DNA sequence: CTGAAAGCGCTAACAA
DNA sequence: TTGTTAGCGCTTTCAG
């Protein structure tokens, strides 16, 4: 990350900025500054506005908060002072007094992952509908980072938290929840703590996806999934095993690979399974545990020498899946819906609901497009 | 399991907060609550911790902030009280006193857009490296919403702001910037205000992309871009016109369509251009203004009856572009790099730089993959 | 090494 | 309709 912004073509000439407005009556406050932006200029407060408008502090507060009971004339004078001074209410002070921040936090694995981005956006929309701001952070699948982020958000007194767990133990949140920070888990369940959660039916989804491959004649199916400490990875593997067992098919150890979603790892495991290394016979189909894995498998299977040689069903839908050749059959979740549901559960708590923690399960949907219907060779 | 505090009906609404002094010697930590999460439970303060540990307030502050000059024994006692009470520092109060929030805001069009998601993630990483939190909001390309978000963030006293403009006039930010909120614009320039900005070379990129099509024999090329009020849309159109003009090619009005990125709009415009409706002759190639448009065009051109009938070069790279048939030729930007550069510029200001506003331009890269090298019919 | 007192800028509760 | 007085929970200052 050492790359500094390039040698910049400078923008034009002297950006003279008008001097900051005067502070209560005094001389034109802030000293002139360079074209750049100055830091830490002092900001006018309600007190300054009050002085300038010749009214009391509380009157300014009333105007700023649009409370009733201010004469139109007074209001106008206050508004003028606000504009002249460039006043903006300091919400930190307000929060300190009122106790609520009108903001919620969201912690997930990676904001840039195409699965999580819509989830995040959905949470944002619900928050916005409730007049709250969203603060979000990426845990990068690191439990320590999740914890650090969550506690930082708690220190900022967000009203609530939506978390896609990276950690397996959320007892660290107990005091926070006890102190009133509503918390909802999404995509994966929390560890050692009870709270609302929204999950997709990973087990059922994976089972139906694998059953689909079996129905198309496959008997040797590889499973490539995410790290085993991730709940959804385990559940999907469980679904895979269930489908195989239900069909009376054995599962060779070498057909199952859980690990990071780095393309190299996935590629290596896939190659191994296709060659039949590690004990079992070569697989004729893959079930992949999430969209990152699927995308890499698509690349593996697109290589000329492997073209159409193995079937593929992936967990998670993804953009353009239908335009690949073959188009990719998937078990689709609805990430935006997950986010929306989680946020709704959160705001329900914030509205005062204090019944037992709920678990919402969202169904998955098998979308057959082609890659999952390729028959086994011979 | 130290789970959720035992089931028991909550203290109920209006559970009045005990006087601080009364709390100190009181019962162990938090009161029992219902299975659900209770709202607005009172949180212990430093004062409570001090009382419990039998030390002064400032000593607790020292421990919490890891300041030097506290005996190990005192520190231990304070830590115990902190744990027992479930204390967490209230950052609102801290901010009020210190003036800085260690947080920055990011406003962009849509967090879920595959172009902006990595940009956001990059800003987050830089912020994190500087110990700051990221608060972000989607403007949904609505100027009013951008403004509302930006001002809300200012009220929260973020240290700085990174903005992908939706608005064309940013004078509303002048008082904020004057008051010390560093601001950097990215992807598009600000309106009527001077500030740091990071842009991709839209004009050059589009020109080279269109020139590429011309070099492959095309003379009738359609341009489908984003709304004309978006700076990059205009710049890319300008690049298109420049390339055409440089090749001595005329541009029929019907070959240019700017508008929203909704698939229906794009599809309709594309169909019109392919049929030669609206005056000009049918186009043999498309240049698309951004990744949303490109994806729709890919769909249009993937229809059996149009298979390979028109060439395509798109602005912005996107995942799997290389696996489509034909693979899609693009003018690639680097969104993560844009975000990183913008954030670096921001933290440079926060570190005190107050020189002239800078403009950083990032180059684009033409990636030929196939769709842009299809020759015109005949 | 430790603590008491004075605010940070705002809102709540009361006067006037 | 308006203003005054207390804090919110923390950090700063300065004195023990």
JSON list of N, CA, C and O in Angstrom, two decimals, chain A residues 303-354:
[
{"chain": "A", "resi": 303, "resn": "UNK", "atom": "N", "xyz": [-11.00, -24.00, -18.99]},
{"chain": "A", "resi": 303, "resn": "UNK", "atom": "CA", "xyz": [-9.75, -24.28, -19.68]},
{"chain": "A", "resi": 303, "resn": "UNK", "atom": "C", "xyz": [-10.04, -25.24, -20.83]},
{"chain": "A", "resi": 303, "resn": "UNK", "atom": "O", "xyz": [-10.81, -26.19, -20.66]},
{"chain": "A", "resi": 304, "resn": "UNK", "atom": "N", "xyz": [-9.43, -25.00, -22.00]},
{"chain": "A", "resi": 304, "resn": "UNK", "atom": "CA", "xyz": [-9.75, -25.77, -23.21]},
{"chain": "A", "resi": 304, "resn": "UNK", "atom": "C", "xyz": [-9.74, -27.28, -22.97]},
{"chain": "A", "resi": 304, "resn": "UNK", "atom": "O", "xyz": [-10.66, -27.99, -23.39]},
{"chain": "A", "resi": 305, "resn": "UNK", "atom": "N", "xyz": [-8.71, -27.77, -22.26]},
{"chain": "A", "resi": 305, "resn": "UNK", "atom": "CA", "xyz": [-8.59, -29.22, -22.11]},
{"chain": "A", "resi": 305, "resn": "UNK", "atom": "C", "xyz": [-9.65, -29.81, -21.19]},
{"chain": "A", "resi": 305, "resn": "UNK", "atom": "O", "xyz": [-9.80, -31.03, -21.11]},
{"chain": "A", "resi": 306, "resn": "UNK", "atom": "N", "xyz": [-10.37, -28.95, -20.46]},
{"chain": "A", "resi": 306, "resn": "UNK", "atom": "CA", "xyz": [-11.36, -29.50, -19.55]},
{"chain": "A", "resi": 306, "resn": "UNK", "atom": "C", "xyz": [-12.78, -29.12, -19.96]},
{"chain": "A", "resi": 306, "resn": "UNK", "atom": "O", "xyz": [-13.73, -29.43, -19.26]},
{"chain": "A", "resi": 307, "resn": "UNK", "atom": "N", "xyz": [-12.87, -28.38, -21.01]},
{"chain": "A", "resi": 307, "resn": "UNK", "atom": "CA", "xyz": [-14.15, -27.87, -21.49]},
{"chain": "A", "resi": 307, "resn": "UNK", "atom": "C", "xyz": [-15.28, -28.88, -21.34]},
{"chain": "A", "resi": 307, "resn": "UNK", "atom": "O", "xyz": [-15.25, -29.93, -21.98]},
{"chain": "A", "resi": 308, "resn": "UNK", "atom": "N", "xyz": [-16.24, -28.52, -20.51]},
{"chain": "A", "resi": 308, "resn": "UNK", "atom": "CA", "xyz": [-17.42, -29.37, -20.39]},
{"chain": "A", "resi": 308, "resn": "UNK", "atom": "C", "xyz": [-17.17, -30.75, -19.81]},
{"chain": "A", "resi": 308, "resn": "UNK", "atom": "O", "xyz": [-18.02, -31.62, -19.89]},
{"chain": "A", "resi": 309, "resn": "UNK", "atom": "N", "xyz": [-16.02, -30.94, -19.21]},
{"chain": "A", "resi": 309, "resn": "UNK", "atom": "CA", "xyz": [-15.72, -32.27, -18.71]},
{"chain": "A", "resi": 309, "resn": "UNK", "atom": "C", "xyz": [-16.33, -32.59, -17.36]},
{"chain": "A", "resi": 309, "resn": "UNK", "atom": "O", "xyz": [-16.39, -33.75, -16.96]},
{"chain": "A", "resi": 310, "resn": "UNK", "atom": "N", "xyz": [-16.69, -31.54, -16.64]},
{"chain": "A", "resi": 310, "resn": "UNK", "atom": "CA", "xyz": [-17.30, -31.79, -15.34]},
{"chain": "A", "resi": 310, "resn": "UNK", "atom": "C", "xyz": [-18.50, -30.87, -15.15]},
{"chain": "A", "resi": 310, "resn": "UNK", "atom": "O", "xyz": [-18.53, -29.75, -15.65]},
{"chain": "A", "resi": 311, "resn": "UNK", "atom": "N", "xyz": [-19.46, -31.38, -14.42]},
{"chain": "A", "resi": 311, "resn": "UNK", "atom": "CA", "xyz": [-20.64, -30.56, -14.13]},
{"chain": "A", "resi": 311, "resn": "UNK", "atom": "C", "xyz": [-20.34, -29.68, -12.91]},
{"chain": "A", "resi": 311, "resn": "UNK", "atom": "O", "xyz": [-19.39, -29.93, -12.17]},
{"chain": "A", "resi": 312, "resn": "UNK", "atom": "N", "xyz": [-21.14, -28.64, -12.75]},
{"chain": "A", "resi": 312, "resn": "UNK", "atom": "CA", "xyz": [-20.91, -27.71, -11.63]},
{"chain": "A", "resi": 312, "resn": "UNK", "atom": "C", "xyz": [-22.21, -27.10, -11.14]},
{"chain": "A", "resi": 312, "resn": "UNK", "atom": "O", "xyz": [-23.02, -26.61, -11.94]},
{"chain": "A", "resi": 313, "resn": "UNK", "atom": "N", "xyz": [-22.39, -27.16, -9.84]},
{"chain": "A", "resi": 313, "resn": "UNK", "atom": "CA", "xyz": [-23.47, -26.41, -9.22]},
{"chain": "A", "resi": 313, "resn": "UNK", "atom": "C", "xyz": [-22.83, -25.59, -8.12]},
{"chain": "A", "resi": 313, "resn": "UNK", "atom": "O", "xyz": [-22.04, -26.11, -7.33]},
{"chain": "A", "resi": 314, "resn": "UNK", "atom": "N", "xyz": [-23.15, -24.31, -8.08]},
{"chain": "A", "resi": 314, "resn": "UNK", "atom": "CA", "xyz": [-22.53, -23.45, -7.09]},
{"chain": "A", "resi": 314, "resn": "UNK", "atom": "C", "xyz": [-23.53, -22.90, -6.09]},
{"chain": "A", "resi": 314, "resn": "UNK", "atom": "O", "xyz": [-24.67, -22.62, -6.44]},
{"chain": "A", "resi": 315, "resn": "UNK", "atom": "N", "xyz": [-23.08, -22.74, -4.85]},
{"chain": "A", "resi": 315, "resn": "UNK", "atom": "CA", "xyz": [-23.93, -22.06, -3.88]},
{"chain": "A", "resi": 315, "resn": "UNK", "atom": "C", "xyz": [-23.73, -20.56, -4.10]},
{"chain": "A", "resi": 315, "resn": "UNK", "atom": "O", "xyz": [-22.59, -20.11, -4.26]},
{"chain": "A", "resi": 316, "resn": "UNK", "atom": "N", "xyz": [-24.80, -19.81, -4.13]},
{"chain": "A", "resi": 316, "resn": "UNK", "atom": "CA", "xyz": [-24.83, -18.36, -4.40]},
{"chain": "A", "resi": 316, "resn": "UNK", "atom": "C", "xyz": [-24.96, -18.11, -5.90]},
{"chain": "A", "resi": 316, "resn": "UNK", "atom": "O", "xyz": [-24.23, -18.70, -6.69]},
{"chain": "A", "resi": 317, "resn": "UNK", "atom": "N", "xyz": [-25.85, -17.22, -6.22]},
{"chain": "A", "resi": 317, "resn": "UNK", "atom": "CA", "xyz": [-25.95, -16.78, -7.61]},
{"chain": "A", "resi": 317, "resn": "UNK", "atom": "C", "xyz": [-24.95, -15.66, -7.82]},
{"chain": "A", "resi": 317, "resn": "UNK", "atom": "O", "xyz": [-24.44, -15.07, -6.86]},
{"chain": "A", "resi": 318, "resn": "UNK", "atom": "N", "xyz": [-24.64, -15.36, -9.04]},
{"chain": "A", "resi": 318, "resn": "UNK", "atom": "CA", "xyz": [-23.75, -14.22, -9.30]},
{"chain": "A", "resi": 318, "resn": "UNK", "atom": "C", "xyz": [-24.03, -13.65, -10.68]},
{"chain": "A", "resi": 318, "resn": "UNK", "atom": "O", "xyz": [-24.56, -14.33, -11.56]},
{"chain": "A", "resi": 319, "resn": "UNK", "atom": "N", "xyz": [-23.68, -12.41, -10.82]},
{"chain": "A", "resi": 319, "resn": "UNK", "atom": "CA", "xyz": [-23.98, -11.70, -12.06]},
{"chain": "A", "resi": 319, "resn": "UNK", "atom": "C", "xyz": [-23.32, -12.39, -13.26]},
{"chain": "A", "resi": 319, "resn": "UNK", "atom": "O", "xyz": [-22.15, -12.78, -13.18]},
{"chain": "A", "resi": 320, "resn": "UNK", "atom": "N", "xyz": [-24.05, -12.50, -14.33]},
{"chain": "A", "resi": 320, "resn": "UNK", "atom": "CA", "xyz": [-23.57, -13.07, -15.59]},
{"chain": "A", "resi": 320, "resn": "UNK", "atom": "C", "xyz": [-23.45, -14.59, -15.58]},
{"chain": "A", "resi": 320, "resn": "UNK", "atom": "O", "xyz": [-23.01, -15.18, -16.57]},
{"chain": "A", "resi": 321, "resn": "UNK", "atom": "N", "xyz": [-23.86, -15.21, -14.49]},
{"chain": "A", "resi": 321, "resn": "UNK", "atom": "CA", "xyz": [-23.78, -16.67, -14.43]},
{"chain": "A", "resi": 321, "resn": "UNK", "atom": "C", "xyz": [-24.52, -17.28, -15.61]},
{"chain": "A", "resi": 321, "resn": "UNK", "atom": "O", "xyz": [-24.12, -18.31, -16.15]},
{"chain": "A", "resi": 322, "resn": "UNK", "atom": "N", "xyz": [-25.58, -16.63, -16.05]},
{"chain": "A", "resi": 322, "resn": "UNK", "atom": "CA", "xyz": [-26.39, -17.18, -17.14]},
{"chain": "A", "resi": 322, "resn": "UNK", "atom": "C", "xyz": [-25.76, -16.98, -18.50]},
{"chain": "A", "resi": 322, "resn": "UNK", "atom": "O", "xyz": [-26.20, -17.57, -19.48]},
{"chain": "A", "resi": 323, "resn": "UNK", "atom": "N", "xyz": [-24.75, -16.16, -18.60]},
{"chain": "A", "resi": 323, "resn": "UNK", "atom": "CA", "xyz": [-24.15, -15.92, -19.91]},
{"chain": "A", "resi": 323, "resn": "UNK", "atom": "C", "xyz": [-22.85, -16.66, -20.13]},
{"chain": "A", "resi": 323, "resn": "UNK", "atom": "O", "xyz": [-22.22, -16.55, -21.18]},
{"chain": "A", "resi": 324, "resn": "UNK", "atom": "N", "xyz": [-22.44, -17.41, -19.14]},
{"chain": "A", "resi": 324, "resn": "UNK", "atom": "CA", "xyz": [-21.22, -18.18, -19.33]},
{"chain": "A", "resi": 324, "resn": "UNK", "atom": "C", "xyz": [-21.55, -19.41, -20.16]},
{"chain": "A", "resi": 324, "resn": "UNK", "atom": "O", "xyz": [-22.72, -19.75, -20.34]},
{"chain": "A", "resi": 325, "resn": "UNK", "atom": "N", "xyz": [-20.51, -20.08, -20.68]},
{"chain": "A", "resi": 325, "resn": "UNK", "atom": "CA", "xyz": [-20.82, -21.31, -21.39]},
{"chain": "A", "resi": 325, "resn": "UNK", "atom": "C", "xyz": [-20.04, -22.45, -20.75]},
{"chain": "A", "resi": 325, "resn": "UNK", "atom": "O", "xyz": [-18.81, -22.43, -20.78]},
{"chain": "A", "resi": 326, "resn": "UNK", "atom": "N", "xyz": [-20.71, -23.42, -20.22]},
{"chain": "A", "resi": 326, "resn": "UNK", "atom": "CA", "xyz": [-22.16, -23.43, -20.08]},
{"chain": "A", "resi": 326, "resn": "UNK", "atom": "C", "xyz": [-22.62, -22.45, -19.00]},
{"chain": "A", "resi": 326, "resn": "UNK", "atom": "O", "xyz": [-21.84, -22.14, -18.10]},
{"chain": "A", "resi": 327, "resn": "UNK", "atom": "N", "xyz": [-23.86, -22.03, -19.06]},
{"chain": "A", "resi": 327, "resn": "UNK", "atom": "CA", "xyz": [-24.40, -21.17, -18.00]},
{"chain": "A", "resi": 327, "resn": "UNK", "atom": "C", "xyz": [-24.36, -21.94, -16.68]},
{"chain": "A", "resi": 327, "resn": "UNK", "atom": "O", "xyz": [-24.50, -23.16, -16.68]},
{"chain": "A", "resi": 328, "resn": "UNK", "atom": "N", "xyz": [-24.15, -21.22, -15.60]},
{"chain": "A", "resi": 328, "resn": "UNK", "atom": "CA", "xyz": [-23.90, -21.90, -14.33]},
{"chain": "A", "resi": 328, "resn": "UNK", "atom": "C", "xyz": [-25.16, -22.13, -13.50]},
{"chain": "A", "resi": 328, "resn": "UNK", "atom": "O", "xyz": [-25.90, -21.20, -13.17]},
{"chain": "A", "resi": 329, "resn": "UNK", "atom": "N", "xyz": [-25.36, -23.38, -13.17]},
{"chain": "A", "resi": 329, "resn": "UNK", "atom": "CA", "xyz": [-26.48, -23.75, -12.29]},
{"chain": "A", "resi": 329, "resn": "UNK", "atom": "C", "xyz": [-26.10, -23.41, -10.85]},
{"chain": "A", "resi": 329, "resn": "UNK", "atom": "O", "xyz": [-25.00, -23.73, -10.41]},
{"chain": "A", "resi": 330, "resn": "UNK", "atom": "N", "xyz": [-27.01, -22.76, -10.16]},
{"chain": "A", "resi": 330, "resn": "UNK", "atom": "CA", "xyz": [-26.68, -22.34, -8.79]},
{"chain": "A", "resi": 330, "resn": "UNK", "atom": "C", "xyz": [-27.81, -22.60, -7.81]},
{"chain": "A", "resi": 330, "resn": "UNK", "atom": "O", "xyz": [-28.96, -22.76, -8.19]},
{"chain": "A", "resi": 331, "resn": "UNK", "atom": "N", "xyz": [-27.42, -22.62, -6.56]},
{"chain": "A", "resi": 331, "resn": "UNK", "atom": "CA", "xyz": [-28.37, -22.59, -5.46]},
{"chain": "A", "resi": 331, "resn": "UNK", "atom": "C", "xyz": [-28.33, -21.14, -4.98]},
{"chain": "A", "resi": 331, "resn": "UNK", "atom": "O", "xyz": [-27.35, -20.71, -4.39]},
{"chain": "A", "resi": 332, "resn": "UNK", "atom": "N", "xyz": [-29.37, -20.41, -5.30]},
{"chain": "A", "resi": 332, "resn": "UNK", "atom": "CA", "xyz": [-29.33, -18.97, -5.06]},
{"chain": "A", "resi": 332, "resn": "UNK", "atom": "C", "xyz": [-29.84, -18.57, -3.70]},
{"chain": "A", "resi": 332, "resn": "UNK", "atom": "O", "xyz": [-30.85, -19.07, -3.22]},
{"chain": "A", "resi": 333, "resn": "UNK", "atom": "N", "xyz": [-29.10, -17.67, -3.08]},
{"chain": "A", "resi": 333, "resn": "UNK", "atom": "CA", "xyz": [-29.60, -16.99, -1.89]},
{"chain": "A", "resi": 333, "resn": "UNK", "atom": "C", "xyz": [-30.00, -15.61, -2.35]},
{"chain": "A", "resi": 333, "resn": "UNK", "atom": "O", "xyz": [-29.71, -15.20, -3.46]},
{"chain": "A", "resi": 334, "resn": "UNK", "atom": "N", "xyz": [-30.61, -14.87, -1.46]},
{"chain": "A", "resi": 334, "resn": "UNK", "atom": "CA", "xyz": [-30.97, -13.49, -1.78]},
{"chain": "A", "resi": 334, "resn": "UNK", "atom": "C", "xyz": [-30.31, -12.59, -0.76]},
{"chain": "A", "resi": 334, "resn": "UNK", "atom": "O", "xyz": [-30.87, -12.31, 0.29]},
{"chain": "A", "resi": 335, "resn": "UNK", "atom": "N", "xyz": [-29.12, -12.12, -1.06]},
{"chain": "A", "resi": 335, "resn": "UNK", "atom": "CA", "xyz": [-28.37, -11.37, -0.05]},
{"chain": "A", "resi": 335, "resn": "UNK", "atom": "C", "xyz": [-29.07, -10.08, 0.39]},
{"chain": "A", "resi": 335, "resn": "UNK", "atom": "O", "xyz": [-29.05, -9.73, 1.57]},
{"chain": "A", "resi": 336, "resn": "UNK", "atom": "N", "xyz": [-29.70, -9.41, -0.55]},
{"chain": "A", "resi": 336, "resn": "UNK", "atom": "CA", "xyz": [-30.39, -8.18, -0.17]},
{"chain": "A", "resi": 336, "resn": "UNK", "atom": "C", "xyz": [-31.51, -8.50, 0.81]},
{"chain": "A", "resi": 336, "resn": "UNK", "atom": "O", "xyz": [-31.73, -7.77, 1.79]},
{"chain": "A", "resi": 337, "resn": "UNK", "atom": "N", "xyz": [-32.17, -9.60, 0.58]},
{"chain": "A", "resi": 337, "resn": "UNK", "atom": "CA", "xyz": [-33.25, -9.99, 1.46]},
{"chain": "A", "resi": 337, "resn": "UNK", "atom": "C", "xyz": [-32.73, -10.34, 2.85]},
{"chain": "A", "resi": 337, "resn": "UNK", "atom": "O", "xyz": [-33.33, -10.00, 3.87]},
{"chain": "A", "resi": 338, "resn": "UNK", "atom": "N", "xyz": [-31.59, -10.99, 2.90]},
{"chain": "A", "resi": 338, "resn": "UNK", "atom": "CA", "xyz": [-30.99, -11.30, 4.20]},
{"chain": "A", "resi": 338, "resn": "UNK", "atom": "C", "xyz": [-30.72, -10.00, 4.97]},
{"chain": "A", "resi": 338, "resn": "UNK", "atom": "O", "xyz": [-31.04, -9.87, 6.15]},
{"chain": "A", "resi": 339, "resn": "UNK", "atom": "N", "xyz": [-30.11, -9.06, 4.27]},
{"chain": "A", "resi": 339, "resn": "UNK", "atom": "CA", "xyz": [-29.78, -7.78, 4.91]},
{"chain": "A", "resi": 339, "resn": "UNK", "atom": "C", "xyz": [-31.03, -7.06, 5.38]},
{"chain": "A", "resi": 339, "resn": "UNK", "atom": "O", "xyz": [-31.09, -6.53, 6.49]},
{"chain": "A", "resi": 340, "resn": "UNK", "atom": "N", "xyz": [-32.02, -7.06, 4.51]},
{"chain": "A", "resi": 340, "resn": "UNK", "atom": "CA", "xyz": [-33.25, -6.36, 4.85]},
{"chain": "A", "resi": 340, "resn": "UNK", "atom": "C", "xyz": [-33.90, -7.00, 6.06]},
{"chain": "A", "resi": 340, "resn": "UNK", "atom": "O", "xyz": [-34.31, -6.31, 7.01]},
{"chain": "A", "resi": 341, "resn": "UNK", "atom": "N", "xyz": [-33.98, -8.31, 6.06]},
{"chain": "A", "resi": 341, "resn": "UNK", "atom": "CA", "xyz": [-34.60, -9.00, 7.19]},
{"chain": "A", "resi": 341, "resn": "UNK", "atom": "C", "xyz": [-33.86, -8.72, 8.49]},
{"chain": "A", "resi": 341, "resn": "UNK", "atom": "O", "xyz": [-34.47, -8.48, 9.52]},
{"chain": "A", "resi": 342, "resn": "UNK", "atom": "N", "xyz": [-32.55, -8.77, 8.40]},
{"chain": "A", "resi": 342, "resn": "UNK", "atom": "CA", "xyz": [-31.76, -8.53, 9.61]},
{"chain": "A", "resi": 342, "resn": "UNK", "atom": "C", "xyz": [-32.01, -7.12, 10.13]},
{"chain": "A", "resi": 342, "resn": "UNK", "atom": "O", "xyz": [-32.21, -6.91, 11.33]},
{"chain": "A", "resi": 343, "resn": "UNK", "atom": "N", "xyz": [-32.01, -6.17, 9.23]},
{"chain": "A", "resi": 343, "resn": "UNK", "atom": "CA", "xyz": [-32.21, -4.79, 9.65]},
{"chain": "A", "resi": 343, "resn": "UNK", "atom": "C", "xyz": [-33.61, -4.60, 10.24]},
{"chain": "A", "resi": 343, "resn": "UNK", "atom": "O", "xyz": [-33.79, -3.87, 11.22]},
{"chain": "A", "resi": 344, "resn": "UNK", "atom": "N", "xyz": [-34.56, -5.29, 9.64]},
{"chain": "A", "resi": 344, "resn": "UNK", "atom": "CA", "xyz": [-35.91, -5.16, 10.18]},
{"chain": "A", "resi": 344, "resn": "UNK", "atom": "C", "xyz": [-36.00, -5.74, 11.58]},
{"chain": "A", "resi": 344, "resn": "UNK", "atom": "O", "xyz": [-36.64, -5.16, 12.47]},
{"chain": "A", "resi": 345, "resn": "UNK", "atom": "N", "xyz": [-35.36, -6.84, 11.77]},
{"chain": "A", "resi": 345, "resn": "UNK", "atom": "CA", "xyz": [-35.33, -7.44, 13.10]},
{"chain": "A", "resi": 345, "resn": "UNK", "atom": "C", "xyz": [-34.67, -6.46, 14.09]},
{"chain": "A", "resi": 345, "resn": "UNK", "atom": "O", "xyz": [-35.13, -6.28, 15.22]},
{"chain": "A", "resi": 346, "resn": "UNK", "atom": "N", "xyz": [-33.63, -5.83, 13.63]},
{"chain": "A", "resi": 346, "resn": "UNK", "atom": "CA", "xyz": [-32.92, -4.88, 14.49]},
{"chain": "A", "resi": 346, "resn": "UNK", "atom": "C", "xyz": [-33.83, -3.72, 14.90]},
{"chain": "A", "resi": 346, "resn": "UNK", "atom": "O", "xyz": [-33.94, -3.38, 16.08]},
{"chain": "A", "resi": 347, "resn": "UNK", "atom": "N", "xyz": [-34.49, -3.14, 13.92]},
{"chain": "A", "resi": 347, "resn": "UNK", "atom": "CA", "xyz": [-35.32, -1.97, 14.24]},
{"chain": "A", "resi": 347, "resn": "UNK", "atom": "C", "xyz": [-36.55, -2.35, 15.04]},
{"chain": "A", "resi": 347, "resn": "UNK", "atom": "O", "xyz": [-37.11, -1.53, 15.75]},
{"chain": "A", "resi": 348, "resn": "UNK", "atom": "N", "xyz": [-36.94, -3.59, 14.92]},
{"chain": "A", "resi": 348, "resn": "UNK", "atom": "CA", "xyz": [-38.02, -4.09, 15.74]},
{"chain": "A", "resi": 348, "resn": "UNK", "atom": "C", "xyz": [-37.58, -4.06, 17.21]},
{"chain": "A", "resi": 348, "resn": "UNK", "atom": "O", "xyz": [-38.31, -3.64, 18.10]},
{"chain": "A", "resi": 349, "resn": "UNK", "atom": "N", "xyz": [-36.36, -4.49, 17.45]},
{"chain": "A", "resi": 349, "resn": "UNK", "atom": "CA", "xyz": [-35.83, -4.42, 18.81]},
{"chain": "A", "resi": 349, "resn": "UNK", "atom": "C", "xyz": [-35.71, -2.98, 19.27]},
{"chain": "A", "resi": 349, "resn": "UNK", "atom": "O", "xyz": [-36.04, -2.64, 20.39]},
{"chain": "A", "resi": 350, "resn": "UNK", "atom": "N", "xyz": [-35.22, -2.16, 18.38]},
{"chain": "A", "resi": 350, "resn": "UNK", "atom": "CA", "xyz": [-35.03, -0.76, 18.75]},
{"chain": "A", "resi": 350, "resn": "UNK", "atom": "C", "xyz": [-36.36, -0.09, 19.05]},
{"chain": "A", "resi": 350, "resn": "UNK", "atom": "O", "xyz": [-36.44, 0.87, 19.79]},
{"chain": "A", "resi": 351, "resn": "UNK", "atom": "N", "xyz": [-37.41, -0.65, 18.45]},
{"chain": "A", "resi": 351, "resn": "UNK", "atom": "CA", "xyz": [-38.73, -0.09, 18.72]},
{"chain": "A", "resi": 351, "resn": "UNK", "atom": "C", "xyz": [-39.28, -0.61, 20.04]},
{"chain": "A", "resi": 351, "resn": "UNK", "atom": "O", "xyz": [-40.38, -0.25, 20.45]},
{"chain": "A", "resi": 352, "resn": "UNK", "atom": "N", "xyz": [-38.53, -1.48, 20.68]},
{"chain": "A", "resi": 352, "resn": "UNK", "atom": "CA", "xyz": [-38.93, -1.89, 22.01]},
{"chain": "A", "resi": 352, "resn": "UNK", "atom": "C", "xyz": [-39.25, -3.36, 22.20]},
{"chain": "A", "resi": 352, "resn": "UNK", "atom": "O", "xyz": [-39.48, -3.79, 23.33]},
{"chain": "A", "resi": 353, "resn": "UNK", "atom": "N", "xyz": [-39.30, -4.13, 21.13]},
{"chain": "A", "resi": 353, "resn": "UNK", "atom": "CA", "xyz": [-39.62, -5.55, 21.28]},
{"chain": "A", "resi": 353, "resn": "UNK", "atom": "C", "xyz": [-38.61, -6.21, 22.21]},
{"chain": "A", "resi": 353, "resn": "UNK", "atom": "O", "xyz": [-37.41, -6.05, 22.02]},
{"chain": "A", "resi": 354, "resn": "UNK", "atom": "N", "xyz": [-39.09, -6.92, 23.19]},
{"chain": "A", "resi": 354, "resn": "UNK", "atom": "CA", "xyz": [-38.12, -7.60, 24.05]},
{"chain": "A", "resi": 354, "resn": "UNK", "atom": "C", "xyz": [-38.52, -9.04, 24.30]},
{"chain": "A", "resi": 354, "resn": "UNK", "atom": "O", "xyz": [-38.29, -9.59, 25.36]}
]
